[in-house]
């Protein structure tokens, strides 16, 4: 029987994202991860790019420094590790949970006010220990609970409603939108809902890299600089003891780094050089290799890059290949 269906048009090479990483097993390339990447020089101009870096996307948790900045502008009274936790995608380790609960307790807000979806810790060891102890998914374990606790704290300080703190029209979320627009330097084209339930604002990769650049260059004492300094001084609160954001900020003083869901990453160096990228298919296994290679292009050469870039493929528990950068 002859099909009458119209043929599927060939993809336009000009619109296909470039390959950022290859999946190589036993010497054979069995897969590829495409995406877009931008690198800014110290003066803020684009020094290198791959793919579309001007169309907007959802930065996901890479927006968290801007959300924490907005909360400080609204009067959030956090500093040090707890401020870092307000900008975190934490791993659910014991010290993370203690910090979230301290933020809530100091504000007189019950844990039941958290509107994060029940979850298990991101960290495998922490999740296994929690389950062995008979625990199950809880809102406080969700990786965004530090941000949500801080949102509840600033709402309490301002007399703003707690039950609607995630609504896009809430005073706090309107302020977050203003800050993202200001720091990103471009209008937000799309509003969405993040995995934690908070409003999500779109930016281009170029704007995202520029925003991170502005945080490391912000004047001492500004809300932006307070966020950047807290994250860099307490990176284990931003991520966890076994996460690449922590390793990078711990081993390379002055670097600001924040990953987002769906394989988004933004980084700024203390001299203003910055980068941002997105893996098109959201494959987190490609983030480390792409990040390490991008930092090498910025002139960095440190053992932490080899640690971050190591993404092995196993066969019967033995390394037989790797995910590697392709640029």
Coordinates of C-alpha atoms in Angstrom, one line a residue:
X1 CA 0.0 0.0 0.0
X2 CA 1.4 3.4 -1.0
X3 CA 1.5 6.0 1.7
X4 CA 0.0 9.4 0.9
X5 CA 1.5 11.1 3.9
X6 CA 3.5 14.2 3.2
X7 CA 7.3 13.7 3.6
X8 CA 8.9 15.0 6.8
X9 CA 11.0 18.0 5.8
X10 CA 14.7 17.8 6.5
X11 CA 16.0 19.8 9.4
X12 CA 17.5 23.2 8.6
X13 CA 21.2 23.0 9.6
X14 CA 21.1 26.6 10.5
X15 CA 18.5 26.0 13.2
X16 CA 19.9 22.7 14.6
X17 CA 21.8 23.4 17.9
X18 CA 25.5 22.5 17.7
X19 CA 27.0 19.4 19.5
X20 CA 28.4 20.4 22.8
X21 CA 29.2 16.9 24.1
X22 CA 29.7 13.4 22.7
X23 CA 28.9 10.1 24.3
X24 CA 31.8 7.8 23.5
X25 CA 31.6 4.1 24.5
X26 CA 34.4 1.7 23.7
X27 CA 35.8 4.1 21.2
X28 CA 32.5 4.5 19.4
X29 CA 30.4 7.7 19.5
X30 CA 26.9 6.4 20.4
X31 CA 25.3 9.7 21.2
X32 CA 25.5 13.5 21.2
X33 CA 24.2 16.3 23.4
X34 CA 23.4 19.6 21.6
X35 CA 22.9 23.0 23.1
X36 CA 24.1 26.6 23.2
X37 CA 27.0 28.3 25.0
X38 CA 28.2 31.9 25.5
X39 CA 31.4 33.1 27.0
X40 CA 31.9 36.8 28.0
X41 CA 35.2 38.6 28.3
X42 CA 36.1 40.7 31.3
X43 CA 34.5 43.8 29.6
X44 CA 31.2 42.0 29.1
X45 CA 31.4 41.5 25.4
X46 CA 30.8 38.1 23.8
X47 CA 34.2 36.4 23.2
X48 CA 32.8 33.0 22.1
X49 CA 29.5 31.4 21.4
X50 CA 27.9 28.3 20.0
X51 CA 24.3 28.1 19.0
X52 CA 21.5 30.5 19.8
X53 CA 22.5 32.6 22.8
X54 CA 20.1 35.5 22.3
X55 CA 16.7 33.7 22.4
X56 CA 15.2 33.4 25.9
X57 CA 15.0 30.1 27.8
X58 CA 14.1 29.2 31.4
X59 CA 17.4 29.4 33.5
X60 CA 15.6 27.4 36.2
X61 CA 17.7 27.5 39.4
X62 CA 20.4 29.6 37.8
X63 CA 18.0 32.4 38.6
X64 CA 18.3 31.9 42.3
X65 CA 21.0 34.6 43.0
X66 CA 18.5 37.1 41.5
X67 CA 15.7 35.8 43.6
X68 CA 17.8 36.1 46.7
X69 CA 18.8 39.6 45.7
X70 CA 15.2 40.6 45.4
X71 CA 14.5 39.2 48.9
X72 CA 17.4 41.2 50.4
X73 CA 16.0 44.3 48.7
X74 CA 12.7 43.5 50.4
X75 CA 14.4 43.4 53.8
X76 CA 15.4 39.7 54.2
X77 CA 17.6 39.6 57.3
X78 CA 19.9 36.7 56.4
X79 CA 23.6 36.5 56.0
X80 CA 26.4 34.0 55.8
X81 CA 25.4 30.3 55.2
X82 CA 21.7 31.0 55.6
X83 CA 21.8 33.6 52.8
X84 CA 23.7 31.1 50.7
X85 CA 20.9 28.6 51.5
X86 CA 18.3 31.1 50.2
X87 CA 20.0 30.9 46.8
X88 CA 20.5 27.1 46.9
X89 CA 19.5 23.9 45.2
X90 CA 20.6 22.0 48.3
X91 CA 21.4 18.3 48.5
X92 CA 19.2 17.6 51.5
X93 CA 22.1 16.9 53.8
X94 CA 21.7 17.3 57.6
X95 CA 23.2 20.8 57.7
X96 CA 20.9 21.9 54.9
X97 CA 17.8 20.8 56.7
X98 CA 19.0 22.4 59.9
X99 CA 19.5 25.7 58.1
X100 CA 16.0 25.6 56.5
X101 CA 14.4 25.0 59.8
X102 CA 16.4 27.7 61.5
X103 CA 15.2 30.3 58.9
X104 CA 11.6 29.2 59.5
X105 CA 12.0 29.2 63.3
X106 CA 13.7 32.6 63.5
X107 CA 10.7 34.0 61.5
X108 CA 8.1 32.2 63.6
X109 CA 6.9 30.4 60.5
X110 CA 5.8 26.7 60.8
X111 CA 7.4 24.1 58.5
X112 CA 3.9 23.3 57.2
X113 CA 3.9 26.7 55.4
X114 CA 6.4 25.5 52.9
X115 CA 4.8 24.9 49.5
X116 CA 7.7 22.9 48.0
X117 CA 6.5 19.6 46.7
X118 CA 7.4 16.6 49.0
X119 CA 10.7 15.1 47.8
X120 CA 13.7 13.1 48.9
X121 CA 17.2 14.6 49.2
X122 CA 19.1 15.1 45.9
X123 CA 22.2 13.6 47.5
X124 CA 22.2 9.8 47.1
X125 CA 23.9 9.1 50.4
X126 CA 21.6 11.5 52.3
X127 CA 18.5 10.0 50.6
X128 CA 19.6 6.4 51.4
X129 CA 20.2 7.4 55.1
X130 CA 16.8 9.1 55.2
X131 CA 15.0 6.1 53.8
X132 CA 16.9 3.6 56.1
X133 CA 15.7 5.7 59.1
X134 CA 12.1 5.2 57.9
X135 CA 11.6 8.6 56.4
X136 CA 9.7 9.5 53.2
X137 CA 9.3 12.5 50.9
X138 CA 8.8 15.8 52.7
X139 CA 8.6 19.4 51.6
X140 CA 11.7 20.4 53.7
X141 CA 13.8 17.8 51.8
X142 CA 13.1 19.4 48.4
X143 CA 16.2 21.1 47.0
X144 CA 14.5 24.6 46.9
X145 CA 13.3 24.6 50.5
X146 CA 15.9 27.1 51.5
X147 CA 14.7 29.6 48.9
X148 CA 11.1 29.0 50.0
X149 CA 11.9 29.4 53.7
X150 CA 13.6 32.7 52.9
X151 CA 10.6 33.8 50.9
X152 CA 8.3 33.0 53.8
X153 CA 10.7 34.9 56.2
X154 CA 10.7 38.1 54.0
X155 CA 6.9 37.9 53.6
X156 CA 6.5 37.7 57.4
X157 CA 8.9 40.7 57.8
X158 CA 6.8 42.8 55.4
X159 CA 3.4 41.6 56.6
X160 CA 2.7 40.0 53.1
X161 CA 0.4 37.0 52.8
X162 CA 2.1 33.6 53.3
X163 CA -0.5 31.4 51.7
X164 CA 0.0 33.1 48.3
X165 CA 3.7 33.7 48.3
X166 CA 4.2 31.8 45.1
X167 CA 1.5 33.6 43.1
X168 CA 3.0 35.7 40.3
X169 CA 1.0 38.7 41.5
X170 CA 2.3 38.5 45.0
X171 CA 4.4 41.6 46.0
X172 CA 7.5 39.5 46.5
X173 CA 7.2 37.8 43.1
X174 CA 6.6 41.2 41.4
X175 CA 9.8 42.4 42.9
X176 CA 11.7 39.3 41.7
X177 CA 10.5 40.0 38.2
X178 CA 11.7 43.6 38.5
X179 CA 15.2 42.4 39.6
X180 CA 15.5 39.7 36.9
X181 CA 14.6 42.3 34.3
X182 CA 17.0 44.9 35.8
X183 CA 20.0 42.5 36.3
X184 CA 19.4 40.6 33.0
X185 CA 19.2 43.8 31.1
X186 CA 16.4 42.6 28.8
X187 CA 12.6 42.3 29.2
X188 CA 11.4 38.9 30.5
X189 CA 9.5 37.4 27.5
X190 CA 8.1 34.3 29.3
X191 CA 6.7 33.6 32.7
X192 CA 6.4 30.0 33.9
X193 CA 6.3 27.8 37.0
X194 CA 9.5 26.1 38.2
X195 CA 9.6 22.6 39.6
X196 CA 9.3 23.9 43.1
X197 CA 6.2 25.9 42.2
X198 CA 7.8 29.4 42.3
X199 CA 7.3 31.7 39.3
X200 CA 10.1 31.4 36.7
X201 CA 11.4 34.2 34.5
X202 CA 13.1 33.7 31.1
X203 CA 16.4 35.2 30.0
X204 CA 18.8 34.6 27.2
X205 CA 22.1 32.9 27.8
X206 CA 23.9 36.1 27.1
X207 CA 21.7 38.0 29.6
X208 CA 22.2 35.2 32.2
X209 CA 26.0 35.3 31.9
X210 CA 25.8 39.1 32.1
X211 CA 23.7 38.9 35.3
X212 CA 26.3 36.6 37.0
X213 CA 29.1 39.0 35.8
X214 CA 27.2 41.9 37.5
X215 CA 27.0 40.0 40.8
X216 CA 30.8 39.4 41.1
X217 CA 31.5 43.0 40.1
X218 CA 28.8 44.6 42.3
X219 CA 29.9 47.2 44.8
X220 CA 30.7 46.0 48.4
X221 CA 27.7 46.3 50.6
X222 CA 25.1 46.1 47.7
X223 CA 22.5 43.4 47.9
X224 CA 23.9 41.8 44.8
X225 CA 27.4 41.6 46.3
X226 CA 26.0 40.2 49.6
X227 CA 24.4 37.3 47.7
X228 CA 27.5 36.6 45.6
X229 CA 29.8 36.8 48.7
X230 CA 27.6 34.5 50.8
X231 CA 27.4 31.9 48.0
X232 CA 31.1 32.0 47.4
X233 CA 32.0 31.8 51.1
X234 CA 29.6 29.0 51.8
X235 CA 29.3 26.9 48.6
X236 CA 28.4 23.7 50.4
X237 CA 25.1 25.5 51.4
X238 CA 24.5 26.4 47.7
X239 CA 24.7 22.8 46.6
X240 CA 26.2 20.1 48.7
X241 CA 29.4 18.3 49.7
X242 CA 29.4 16.1 46.5
X243 CA 28.3 18.7 43.9
X244 CA 30.3 20.5 41.2
X245 CA 29.1 24.0 42.1
X246 CA 30.6 23.5 45.6
X247 CA 33.8 22.1 44.3
X248 CA 34.3 24.9 41.8
X249 CA 33.6 27.7 44.3
X250 CA 35.6 26.0 47.0
X251 CA 38.7 25.4 44.9
X252 CA 38.7 28.6 42.8
X253 CA 38.1 31.5 45.2
X254 CA 36.0 34.3 43.8
X255 CA 34.1 32.2 41.3
X256 CA 30.3 32.3 41.4
X257 CA 28.6 29.2 40.0
X258 CA 25.0 28.0 39.9
X259 CA 23.5 25.1 38.0
X260 CA 19.8 24.9 37.0
X261 CA 17.5 22.0 36.1
X262 CA 17.4 20.9 32.5
X263 CA 21.1 21.2 32.3
X264 CA 21.5 25.0 32.6
X265 CA 24.7 26.4 34.1
X266 CA 26.0 29.9 34.7
X267 CA 29.4 30.9 36.1
X268 CA 31.3 34.2 36.6
X269 CA 35.0 34.7 37.5
X270 CA 36.0 37.5 39.9
X271 CA 37.4 39.6 37.0
X272 CA 34.1 39.7 35.2
X273 CA 34.6 36.9 32.7
X274 CA 31.5 34.8 32.6
X275 CA 29.7 32.0 30.8
X276 CA 26.3 30.3 30.5
X277 CA 25.1 27.3 28.6
X278 CA 22.1 25.0 28.2
X279 CA 22.2 21.3 27.1
X280 CA 19.2 21.1 24.7
X281 CA 17.9 17.7 25.9
X282 CA 18.5 18.5 29.6
X283 CA 21.1 15.8 30.1
X284 CA 22.9 16.5 33.4
X285 CA 25.7 14.1 32.5
X286 CA 26.9 16.5 29.9
X287 CA 27.0 19.5 32.3
X288 CA 30.4 18.7 33.9
X289 CA 32.3 18.0 30.7
X290 CA 30.9 21.1 29.0
X291 CA 31.5 23.3 32.0
X292 CA 35.1 22.1 32.4
X293 CA 35.9 22.8 28.7
X294 CA 34.3 26.2 28.8
X295 CA 36.4 27.2 31.8
X296 CA 39.5 25.9 30.0
X297 CA 38.6 28.3 27.2
X298 CA 38.6 31.1 29.7
X299 CA 42.2 30.2 30.6
X300 CA 41.6 28.2 33.8
X301 CA 43.8 25.2 34.4
X302 CA 43.2 23.5 37.7
X303 CA 42.7 19.9 39.0
X304 CA 39.1 20.8 40.0
X305 CA 38.3 21.1 36.2
X306 CA 39.3 17.5 35.7
X307 CA 37.1 16.4 38.6
X308 CA 34.2 18.4 37.3
X309 CA 34.7 17.2 33.7
X310 CA 34.9 13.5 34.6
X311 CA 31.7 11.8 33.3
X312 CA 32.5 8.1 32.9
X313 CA 30.5 5.4 31.1
X314 CA 30.7 2.0 32.7
X315 CA 30.5 -1.5 31.5
X316 CA 30.1 -4.1 34.3
X317 CA 31.4 -1.5 36.8
X318 CA 34.5 -0.7 34.8
X319 CA 35.0 2.6 32.8
X320 CA 34.7 1.9 29.1
X321 CA 34.0 5.4 27.8
X322 CA 33.0 8.9 28.7
X323 CA 30.9 11.9 28.0
X324 CA 33.3 14.5 26.7
X325 CA 33.1 18.1 25.4
X326 CA 33.0 18.4 21.7
X327 CA 34.3 22.0 21.2

